[in-house]
PDB file of C-alpha atoms and ligand atoms in Angstrom:
ATOM      1  CA  MET A   1      51.751 -55.672 134.866  1.00 40.00           C
ATOM      2  CA  ALA A   2      54.720 -57.616 136.290  1.00 44.00           C
ATOM      3  CA  PRO A   3      56.745 -55.426 138.685  1.00 44.00           C
ATOM      4  CA  LYS A   4      59.869 -55.616 136.501  1.00 45.00           C
ATOM      5  CA  LYS A   5      57.932 -54.569 133.387  1.00 45.00           C
ATOM      6  CA  TYR A   6      56.181 -51.837 135.338  1.00 41.00           C
ATOM      7  CA  LEU A   7      59.499 -50.442 136.548  1.00 41.00           C
ATOM      8  CA  LEU A   8      60.870 -50.565 133.029  1.00 42.00           C
ATOM      9  CA  SER A   9      57.931 -48.609 131.561  1.00 45.00           C
ATOM     10  CA  LEU A  10      58.073 -46.169 134.455  1.00 39.00           C
ATOM     11  CA  GLY A  11      61.775 -45.681 133.723  1.00 43.00           C
ATOM     12  CA  LEU A  12      61.075 -45.122 130.019  1.00 41.00           C
ATOM     13  CA  ILE A  13      58.331 -42.593 130.788  1.00 40.00           C
ATOM     14  CA  ALA A  14      60.593 -40.807 133.268  1.00 42.00           C
ATOM     15  CA  SER A  15      63.489 -40.653 130.839  1.00 45.00           C
ATOM     16  CA  THR A  16      61.186 -39.387 128.056  1.00 42.00           C
ATOM     17  CA  VAL A  17      59.880 -36.662 130.360  1.00 39.00           C
ATOM     18  CA  VAL A  18      63.413 -35.740 131.398  1.00 40.00           C
ATOM     19  CA  SER A  19      64.733 -35.646 127.830  1.00 44.00           C
ATOM     20  CA  THR A  20      61.699 -33.678 126.560  1.00 41.00           C
ATOM     21  CA  TYR A  21      62.180 -31.231 129.425  1.00 37.00           C
ATOM     22  CA  PHE A  22      65.876 -31.033 128.683  1.00 41.00           C
ATOM     23  CA  VAL A  23      65.388 -30.380 124.958  1.00 43.00           C
ATOM     24  CA  THR A  24      62.637 -27.803 125.645  1.00 42.00           C
ATOM     25  CA  VAL A  25      64.643 -26.001 128.306  1.00 42.00           C
ATOM     26  CA  SER A  26      67.901 -26.029 126.406  1.00 47.00           C
ATOM     27  CA  THR A  27      66.152 -24.728 123.263  1.00 48.00           C
ATOM     28  CA  ALA A  28      64.260 -22.087 125.235  1.00 48.00           C
ATOM     29  CA  GLN A  29      67.431 -20.901 126.968  1.00 52.00           C
ATOM     30  CA  GLN A  30      69.416 -20.828 123.788  1.00 53.00           C
ATOM     31  CA  PRO A  31      69.902 -17.167 122.817  1.00 57.00           C
ATOM     32  CA  VAL A  32      69.664 -16.188 119.172  1.00 65.00           C
ATOM     33  CA  LEU A  33      73.057 -17.140 117.833  1.00 73.00           C
ATOM     34  CA  GLU A  34      75.262 -14.393 116.550  1.00 77.00           C
ATOM     35  CA  THR A  35      76.590 -15.182 113.082  1.00 89.00           C
ATOM     36  CA  ALA A  36      80.088 -16.410 113.706  1.00 89.00           C
ATOM     37  CA  ASP A  37      83.134 -14.944 112.040  1.00 86.00           C
ATOM     38  CA  ASN A  38      84.884 -18.315 111.921  1.00 93.00           C
ATOM     39  CA  ASP A  39      86.429 -18.352 108.452  1.00 95.00           C
ATOM     40  CA  TYR A  40      89.764 -17.974 110.192  1.00 97.00           C
ATOM     41  CA  GLN A  41      89.374 -21.579 111.392  1.00 97.00           C
ATOM     42  CA  VAL A  42      89.334 -23.054 107.880  1.00 98.00           C
ATOM     43  CA  ALA A  43      93.092 -23.656 107.777  1.00 98.00           C
ATOM     44  CA  ALA A  44      93.060 -25.331 111.205  1.00 98.00           C
ATOM     45  CA  VAL A  45      90.245 -27.720 110.211  1.00 98.00           C
ATOM     46  CA  LEU A  46      91.842 -28.483 106.834  1.00 98.00           C
ATOM     47  CA  TYR A  47      95.152 -29.156 108.568  1.00 98.00           C
ATOM     48  CA  MET A  48      93.486 -31.782 110.768  1.00 98.00           C
ATOM     49  CA  GLN A  49      91.462 -33.315 107.947  1.00 98.00           C
ATOM     50  CA  LYS A  50      93.784 -33.045 104.956  1.00 98.00           C
ATOM     51  CA  ALA A  51      97.401 -32.605 106.086  1.00 98.00           C
ATOM     52  CA  ALA A  52      99.313 -35.870 106.189  1.00 98.00           C
ATOM     53  CA  GLU A  53     101.617 -33.920 108.507  1.00 98.00           C
ATOM     54  CA  TYR A  54      98.817 -33.899 111.093  1.00 98.00           C
ATOM     55  CA  ARG A  55      98.523 -37.689 110.848  1.00 98.00           C
ATOM     56  CA  ALA A  56     102.285 -38.028 111.215  1.00 98.00           C
ATOM     57  CA  LEU A  57     102.199 -35.820 114.340  1.00 98.00           C
ATOM     58  CA  ALA A  58      99.428 -37.945 115.843  1.00 98.00           C
ATOM     59  CA  TYR A  59     101.364 -41.174 115.191  1.00 98.00           C
ATOM     60  CA  GLN A  60     104.450 -39.471 116.608  1.00 98.00           C
ATOM     61  CA  ALA A  61     102.580 -38.677 119.839  1.00 98.00           C
ATOM     62  CA  PHE A  62     101.307 -42.231 120.285  1.00 98.00           C
ATOM     63  CA  ASN A  63     104.642 -43.810 119.297  1.00 98.00           C
ATOM     64  CA  LEU A  64     106.326 -41.635 121.891  1.00 98.00           C
ATOM     65  CA  ALA A  65     103.695 -42.695 124.416  1.00 98.00           C
ATOM     66  CA  LYS A  66     104.436 -46.352 123.673  1.00 98.00           C
ATOM     67  CA  TRP A  67     108.185 -45.856 124.114  1.00 98.00           C
ATOM     68  CA  GLN A  68     107.620 -44.115 127.426  1.00 98.00           C
ATOM     69  CA  LEU A  69     105.264 -46.855 128.579  1.00 98.00           C
ATOM     70  CA  ASP A  70     107.734 -49.552 127.540  1.00 98.00           C
ATOM     71  CA  ALA A  71     110.456 -47.780 129.534  1.00 97.00           C
ATOM     72  CA  ASP A  72     108.145 -47.643 132.535  1.00 96.00           C
ATOM     73  CA  LEU A  73     107.383 -51.365 132.206  1.00 96.00           C
ATOM     74  CA  ASP A  74     111.107 -52.182 132.206  1.00 95.00           C
ATOM     75  CA  LYS A  75     111.944 -53.860 135.517  1.00 90.00           C
ATOM     76  CA  LYS A  76     115.202 -51.896 135.824  1.00 91.00           C
ATOM     77  CA  ASN A  77     113.204 -48.678 135.935  1.00 90.00           C
ATOM     78  CA  VAL A  78     110.587 -50.057 138.340  1.00 89.00           C
ATOM     79  CA  LYS A  79     113.394 -50.545 140.881  1.00 91.00           C
ATOM     80  CA  LYS A  80     114.157 -46.823 140.741  1.00 92.00           C
ATOM     81  CA  LEU A  81     110.664 -45.912 141.972  1.00 92.00           C
ATOM     82  CA  PRO A  82     109.925 -45.124 145.634  1.00 92.00           C
ATOM     83  CA  LYS A  83     109.084 -48.417 147.338  1.00 90.00           C
ATOM     84  CA  ALA A  84     105.431 -47.530 147.963  1.00 87.00           C
ATOM     85  CA  GLU A  85     104.842 -46.986 144.250  1.00 90.00           C
ATOM     86  CA  ARG A  86     106.511 -50.125 142.896  1.00 90.00           C
ATOM     87  CA  LYS A  87     103.496 -52.377 143.244  1.00 91.00           C
ATOM     88  CA  MET A  88     100.843 -49.821 142.388  1.00 95.00           C
ATOM     89  CA  PRO A  89      98.956 -50.654 139.192  1.00 97.00           C
ATOM     90  CA  ARG A  90      99.661 -48.298 136.316  1.00 98.00           C
ATOM     91  CA  ALA A  91      97.198 -45.908 134.705  1.00 98.00           C
ATOM     92  CA  ILE A  92      97.241 -43.653 131.665  1.00 98.00           C
ATOM     93  CA  VAL A  93      95.035 -40.556 131.629  1.00 98.00           C
ATOM     94  CA  VAL A  94      93.793 -39.321 128.267  1.00 98.00           C
ATOM     95  CA  ASP A  95      91.550 -36.455 127.325  1.00 98.00           C
ATOM     96  CA  ILE A  96      88.890 -37.345 124.717  1.00 98.00           C
ATOM     97  CA  ASP A  97      88.225 -34.524 122.232  1.00 98.00           C
ATOM     98  CA  GLU A  98      91.085 -33.936 119.814  1.00 98.00           C
ATOM     99  CA  THR A  99      93.194 -36.364 121.841  1.00 98.00           C
ATOM    100  CA  VAL A 100      91.528 -39.681 121.015  1.00 98.00           C
ATOM    101  CA  LEU A 101      88.407 -38.549 119.095  1.00 98.00           C
ATOM    102  CA  ASP A 102      88.368 -36.272 116.045  1.00 98.00           C
ATOM    103  CA  ASN A 103      85.571 -33.675 116.074  1.00 98.00           C
ATOM    104  CA  SER A 104      86.742 -31.765 113.019  1.00 98.00           C
ATOM    105  CA  PRO A 105      83.453 -32.480 111.121  1.00 98.00           C
ATOM    106  CA  ALA A 106      81.571 -30.531 113.814  1.00 98.00           C
ATOM    107  CA  GLN A 107      84.004 -27.636 113.390  1.00 98.00           C
ATOM    108  CA  ALA A 108      83.595 -27.811 109.597  1.00 98.00           C
ATOM    109  CA  TYR A 109      79.803 -27.704 109.999  1.00 97.00           C
ATOM    110  CA  ALA A 110      80.096 -24.614 112.208  1.00 97.00           C
ATOM    111  CA  ILE A 111      82.272 -22.836 109.637  1.00 97.00           C
ATOM    112  CA  LYS A 112      79.979 -23.706 106.708  1.00 96.00           C
ATOM    113  CA  ASN A 113      76.932 -22.469 108.623  1.00 95.00           C
ATOM    114  CA  ARG A 114      78.690 -19.567 110.376  1.00 94.00           C
ATOM    115  CA  ARG A 115      77.682 -20.875 113.773  1.00 94.00           C
ATOM    116  CA  PRO A 116      79.594 -20.076 116.961  1.00 92.00           C
ATOM    117  CA  PHE A 117      80.250 -22.810 119.505  1.00 93.00           C
ATOM    118  CA  ASN A 118      76.947 -23.640 121.202  1.00 94.00           C
ATOM    119  CA  LEU A 119      75.775 -26.553 123.305  1.00 95.00           C
ATOM    120  CA  PRO A 120      72.789 -27.739 121.212  1.00 96.00           C
ATOM    121  CA  ASP A 121      75.025 -28.166 118.128  1.00 97.00           C
ATOM    122  CA  TRP A 122      77.755 -29.777 120.228  1.00 97.00           C
ATOM    123  CA  TYR A 123      75.345 -32.216 121.878  1.00 98.00           C
ATOM    124  CA  ALA A 124      73.755 -33.053 118.506  1.00 98.00           C
ATOM    125  CA  TRP A 125      77.177 -33.946 117.089  1.00 98.00           C
ATOM    126  CA  GLY A 126      77.933 -36.109 120.147  1.00 98.00           C
ATOM    127  CA  GLU A 127      74.606 -37.904 119.794  1.00 98.00           C
ATOM    128  CA  MET A 128      75.579 -38.937 116.260  1.00 98.00           C
ATOM    129  CA  ARG A 129      78.443 -41.012 117.755  1.00 98.00           C
ATOM    130  CA  LYS A 130      80.342 -40.417 114.499  1.00 98.00           C
ATOM    131  CA  ALA A 131      83.699 -39.090 115.696  1.00 98.00           C
ATOM    132  CA  LYS A 132      86.623 -41.055 114.290  1.00 98.00           C
ATOM    133  CA  ALA A 133      89.651 -42.062 116.335  1.00 98.00           C
ATOM    134  CA  ILE A 134      92.805 -39.946 116.204  1.00 98.00           C
ATOM    135  CA  PRO A 135      95.462 -41.901 114.232  1.00 98.00           C
ATOM    136  CA  GLY A 136      97.478 -44.203 116.492  1.00 98.00           C
ATOM    137  CA  SER A 137      95.256 -43.784 119.552  1.00 98.00           C
ATOM    138  CA  VAL A 138      93.251 -47.032 119.392  1.00 98.00           C
ATOM    139  CA  GLU A 139      96.372 -49.134 118.808  1.00 98.00           C
ATOM    140  CA  PHE A 140      98.294 -47.477 121.631  1.00 98.00           C
ATOM    141  CA  LEU A 141      95.550 -47.726 124.242  1.00 98.00           C
ATOM    142  CA  ASN A 142      94.856 -51.366 123.364  1.00 98.00           C
ATOM    143  CA  TYR A 143      98.575 -52.053 123.709  1.00 98.00           C
ATOM    144  CA  ALA A 144      98.615 -50.376 127.129  1.00 98.00           C
ATOM    145  CA  VAL A 145      95.620 -52.436 128.301  1.00 98.00           C
ATOM    146  CA  SER A 146      97.357 -55.611 127.067  1.00 98.00           C
ATOM    147  CA  LYS A 147     100.166 -54.694 129.509  1.00 98.00           C
ATOM    148  CA  GLY A 148      97.737 -54.404 132.422  1.00 97.00           C
ATOM    149  CA  VAL A 149      97.460 -50.607 132.368  1.00 98.00           C
ATOM    150  CA  LYS A 150      94.156 -48.968 133.334  1.00 98.00           C
ATOM    151  CA  ILE A 151      92.920 -46.150 131.089  1.00 98.00           C
ATOM    152  CA  PHE A 152      91.053 -43.120 132.434  1.00 98.00           C
ATOM    153  CA  TYR A 153      89.272 -40.969 129.854  1.00 98.00           C
ATOM    154  CA  ILE A 154      88.899 -37.538 131.490  1.00 98.00           C
ATOM    155  CA  SER A 155      86.826 -35.153 129.406  1.00 97.00           C
ATOM    156  CA  ASN A 156      84.976 -31.869 129.745  1.00 97.00           C
ATOM    157  CA  ARG A 157      82.082 -33.234 127.750  1.00 97.00           C
ATOM    158  CA  ASP A 158      79.011 -32.800 129.929  1.00 96.00           C
ATOM    159  CA  GLU A 159      77.477 -35.602 131.966  1.00 96.00           C
ATOM    160  CA  VAL A 160      74.436 -35.699 129.612  1.00 96.00           C
ATOM    161  CA  GLN A 161      76.794 -36.670 126.782  1.00 97.00           C
ATOM    162  CA  LYS A 162      78.301 -39.576 128.682  1.00 97.00           C
ATOM    163  CA  GLN A 163      76.388 -42.492 127.137  1.00 98.00           C
ATOM    164  CA  ALA A 164      76.821 -41.262 123.568  1.00 98.00           C
ATOM    165  CA  THR A 165      80.520 -40.720 124.302  1.00 98.00           C
ATOM    166  CA  ILE A 166      80.906 -44.229 125.691  1.00 98.00           C
ATOM    167  CA  ASP A 167      79.111 -45.657 122.621  1.00 98.00           C
ATOM    168  CA  ASN A 168      81.330 -43.658 120.252  1.00 98.00           C
ATOM    169  CA  LEU A 169      84.557 -44.668 122.024  1.00 98.00           C
ATOM    170  CA  LYS A 170      83.535 -48.332 121.976  1.00 98.00           C
ATOM    171  CA  SER A 171      82.450 -48.298 118.348  1.00 98.00           C
ATOM    172  CA  VAL A 172      85.870 -47.150 117.105  1.00 98.00           C
ATOM    173  CA  GLY A 173      87.680 -49.763 119.178  1.00 98.00           C
ATOM    174  CA  PHE A 174      88.893 -48.112 122.376  1.00 98.00           C
ATOM    175  CA  PRO A 175      89.473 -50.483 125.302  1.00 97.00           C
ATOM    176  CA  ASP A 176      88.601 -50.216 128.980  1.00 93.00           C
ATOM    177  CA  ILE A 177      85.423 -48.179 128.482  1.00 97.00           C
ATOM    178  CA  SER A 178      83.013 -48.038 131.406  1.00 96.00           C
ATOM    179  CA  ALA A 179      80.991 -45.501 133.356  1.00 95.00           C
ATOM    180  CA  GLU A 180      83.735 -45.603 136.034  1.00 95.00           C
ATOM    181  CA  ASN A 181      86.659 -44.638 133.880  1.00 95.00           C
ATOM    182  CA  VAL A 182      85.036 -42.324 131.359  1.00 97.00           C
ATOM    183  CA  LEU A 183      84.928 -39.245 133.591  1.00 97.00           C
ATOM    184  CA  THR A 184      82.847 -36.450 132.099  1.00 96.00           C
ATOM    185  CA  ARG A 185      82.365 -33.034 133.676  1.00 95.00           C
ATOM    186  CA  THR A 186      79.919 -32.918 136.539  1.00 87.00           C
ATOM    187  CA  LYS A 187      80.889 -29.679 138.280  1.00 85.00           C
ATOM    188  CA  GLU A 188      83.999 -27.676 137.521  1.00 85.00           C
ATOM    189  CA  SER A 189      85.886 -27.774 134.249  1.00 85.00           C
ATOM    190  CA  GLY A 190      89.197 -28.164 136.119  1.00 93.00           C
ATOM    191  CA  LYS A 191      90.371 -31.759 135.937  1.00 95.00           C
ATOM    192  CA  ASP A 192      92.330 -32.030 139.209  1.00 94.00           C
ATOM    193  CA  ALA A 193      89.530 -33.768 141.152  1.00 93.00           C
ATOM    194  CA  ARG A 194      89.083 -36.320 138.400  1.00 95.00           C
ATOM    195  CA  ARG A 195      92.832 -36.866 138.066  1.00 95.00           C
ATOM    196  CA  ALA A 196      92.828 -37.537 141.809  1.00 95.00           C
ATOM    197  CA  ILE A 197      90.244 -40.307 141.286  1.00 94.00           C
ATOM    198  CA  ALA A 198      92.593 -41.904 138.759  1.00 95.00           C
ATOM    199  CA  ALA A 199      95.581 -41.496 141.084  1.00 95.00           C
ATOM    200  CA  ALA A 200      93.834 -42.896 144.173  1.00 95.00           C
ATOM    201  CA  LYS A 201      94.669 -46.513 143.377  1.00 95.00           C
ATOM    202  CA  HIS A 202      97.005 -46.159 140.422  1.00 97.00           C
ATOM    203  CA  ARG A 203     100.336 -44.694 139.500  1.00 97.00           C
ATOM    204  CA  ILE A 204      99.743 -42.377 136.551  1.00 97.00           C
ATOM    205  CA  VAL A 205     102.449 -43.105 134.029  1.00 97.00           C
ATOM    206  CA  LEU A 206     101.361 -40.717 131.288  1.00 98.00           C
ATOM    207  CA  LEU A 207      98.872 -37.947 130.630  1.00 98.00           C
ATOM    208  CA  MET A 208      97.834 -37.124 127.076  1.00 98.00           C
ATOM    209  CA  GLY A 209      95.823 -34.143 125.870  1.00 98.00           C
ATOM    210  CA  ASP A 210      95.461 -31.357 123.317  1.00 98.00           C
ATOM    211  CA  ASN A 211      94.953 -28.656 125.949  1.00 98.00           C
ATOM    212  CA  LEU A 212      97.426 -27.722 128.669  1.00 98.00           C
ATOM    213  CA  ASP A 213      94.646 -28.003 131.251  1.00 97.00           C
ATOM    214  CA  ASP A 214      94.630 -31.749 130.501  1.00 98.00           C
ATOM    215  CA  PHE A 215      97.946 -32.040 132.352  1.00 98.00           C
ATOM    216  CA  THR A 216      97.890 -29.868 135.471  1.00 97.00           C
ATOM    217  CA  SER A 217      95.859 -26.971 136.815  1.00 95.00           C
ATOM    218  CA  ALA A 218      98.957 -24.749 136.630  1.00 96.00           C
ATOM    219  CA  PHE A 219      97.809 -23.255 133.323  1.00 96.00           C
ATOM    220  CA  GLU A 220      94.218 -22.484 134.222  1.00 95.00           C
ATOM    221  CA  LYS A 221      93.135 -18.920 133.454  1.00 95.00           C
ATOM    222  CA  LYS A 222      96.711 -17.867 132.760  1.00 98.00           C
ATOM    223  CA  SER A 223      97.617 -15.193 130.234  1.00 98.00           C
ATOM    224  CA  VAL A 224      99.350 -16.072 126.986  1.00 98.00           C
ATOM    225  CA  SER A 225     102.763 -15.087 128.386  1.00 98.00           C
ATOM    226  CA  ASP A 226     102.203 -16.927 131.684  1.00 98.00           C
ATOM    227  CA  ARG A 227     101.198 -20.060 129.769  1.00 98.00           C
ATOM    228  CA  PHE A 228     104.502 -19.796 127.907  1.00 98.00           C
ATOM    229  CA  ALA A 229     106.390 -19.390 131.189  1.00 98.00           C
ATOM    230  CA  GLU A 230     104.651 -22.411 132.780  1.00 98.00           C
ATOM    231  CA  VAL A 231     105.382 -24.581 129.747  1.00 98.00           C
ATOM    232  CA  ASP A 232     109.041 -23.535 129.926  1.00 98.00           C
ATOM    233  CA  LYS A 233     109.204 -24.419 133.632  1.00 98.00           C
ATOM    234  CA  MET A 234     108.019 -27.936 132.802  1.00 97.00           C
ATOM    235  CA  LYS A 235     110.120 -28.381 129.706  1.00 97.00           C
ATOM    236  CA  THR A 236     111.546 -31.735 130.720  1.00 98.00           C
ATOM    237  CA  LEU A 237     108.072 -33.255 131.149  1.00 98.00           C
ATOM    238  CA  TRP A 238     106.852 -32.778 127.558  1.00 98.00           C
ATOM    239  CA  GLY A 239     107.237 -36.018 125.664  1.00 97.00           C
ATOM    240  CA  ARG A 240     108.029 -37.795 128.916  1.00 96.00           C
ATOM    241  CA  ASN A 241     105.045 -37.787 131.297  1.00 96.00           C
ATOM    242  CA  PHE A 242     103.011 -35.244 129.356  1.00 98.00           C
ATOM    243  CA  ILE A 243     102.300 -35.923 125.687  1.00 98.00           C
ATOM    244  CA  VAL A 244     100.529 -33.234 123.673  1.00 98.00           C
ATOM    245  CA  LEU A 245      98.372 -33.652 120.567  1.00 98.00           C
ATOM    246  CA  SER A 246      98.023 -30.692 118.217  1.00 97.00           C
ATOM    247  CA  ASN A 247      94.746 -28.798 118.004  1.00 98.00           C
ATOM    248  CA  ALA A 248      94.755 -25.490 116.168  1.00 98.00           C
ATOM    249  CA  MET A 249      90.942 -25.483 115.807  1.00 98.00           C
ATOM    250  CA  TYR A 250      90.105 -24.321 119.340  1.00 97.00           C
ATOM    251  CA  GLY A 251      91.344 -24.481 122.889  1.00 97.00           C
ATOM    252  CA  THR A 252      92.343 -22.538 125.953  1.00 97.00           C
ATOM    253  CA  TRP A 253      95.194 -21.105 123.872  1.00 98.00           C
ATOM    254  CA  GLU A 254      92.524 -19.100 122.033  1.00 98.00           C
ATOM    255  CA  SER A 255      90.575 -18.157 125.191  1.00 98.00           C
ATOM    256  CA  ALA A 256      93.855 -16.803 126.580  1.00 98.00           C
ATOM    257  CA  ILE A 257      94.156 -14.497 123.550  1.00 98.00           C
ATOM    258  CA  TYR A 258      90.692 -13.157 124.441  1.00 98.00           C
ATOM    259  CA  GLU A 259      91.827 -12.851 128.091  1.00 98.00           C
ATOM    260  CA  TYR A 260      88.988 -15.235 129.032  1.00 97.00           C
ATOM    261  CA  ASN A 261      86.379 -12.551 128.289  1.00 96.00           C
ATOM    262  CA  ARG A 262      83.101 -13.150 126.516  1.00 93.00           C
ATOM    263  CA  LEU A 263      83.604 -10.991 123.463  1.00 94.00           C
ATOM    264  CA  THR A 264      81.549 -10.246 120.381  1.00 92.00           C
ATOM    265  CA  GLU A 265      82.704 -11.699 117.085  1.00 91.00           C
ATOM    266  CA  ALA A 266      84.086  -8.295 116.081  1.00 92.00           C
ATOM    267  CA  GLN A 267      85.988  -7.914 119.361  1.00 95.00           C
ATOM    268  CA  LYS A 268      87.471 -11.387 118.972  1.00 95.00           C
ATOM    269  CA  ALA A 269      88.582 -10.623 115.422  1.00 96.00           C
ATOM    270  CA  ALA A 270      90.221  -7.418 116.651  1.00 97.00           C
ATOM    271  CA  LYS A 271      92.027  -9.310 119.461  1.00 97.00           C
ATOM    272  CA  ARG A 272      93.299 -11.915 117.040  1.00 98.00           C
ATOM    273  CA  ALA A 273      94.558  -9.263 114.644  1.00 97.00           C
ATOM    274  CA  SER A 274      96.283  -7.277 117.376  1.00 98.00           C
ATOM    275  CA  SER A 275      97.920 -10.430 118.765  1.00 98.00           C
ATOM    276  CA  LEU A 276      99.836 -11.173 115.572  1.00 98.00           C
ATOM    277  CA  GLU A 277     103.564 -10.591 115.948  1.00 97.00           C
ATOM    278  CA  LEU A 278     104.816  -8.568 113.012  1.00 97.00           C
ATOM    279  CA  PRO A 279     108.360  -8.083 111.702  1.00 98.00           C
TER     280      PRO A 279
HETATM  281 MG1   MG B   1      90.562 -32.033 124.165  1.00 72.66          MG
END
């Protein structure tokens, strides 16, 4: 066997062994899933899939992003920057899920089958490479690349999902997709270290995300009221450097209601009910 061919078959065998091991282990470690009480998510999923208002909000976010980028590209504004930053190439940082890719079909599947969030289902959805682009996102990011801006896709999808994610992003038309700028989670879920990679050689003009943790680490593990207070402190940044996409289906906003505890379905339902503000 020619050395190249030999290496290729060795690689294929190794990857088969690794993936078989991975599937076996992940299935073996998967606890019996509690039946999820997720009917309460129906309105959130329908809003994303069926409300034209959701589409309008998404276009609004990407139109706003374009206006902010155009302002940043304006030479008059470049002169206002500190000298060291004037010649730095620009970058835009975007989150992936519910910022540029729409995973609402996976949420709908979970509701129909009363399944809680779990990694095997999540990975299986990712492997399908079927997520559609959020309205306005492909056009905006292609526009930014046409102006010489680098795009960093910083996501808490796991490293094992990286290739499928890259394939999905490419298939719906996103630009600037490579292993170097699609930054999945390797260690911690916090995104500061990965934002630092983006900022090492670029000036970050805009960050876009559906979760406050996509912008700074200031919100991490904060209570509902502290998240409010942090958002208020930064009120001039929203729509300027930080552009938020709506996601009522899931997010840290919900974990904060549960005070970041692992609760049973019944305990979560009780927390949600007691969190409602009544007249
Ligand atoms: Mg997201």
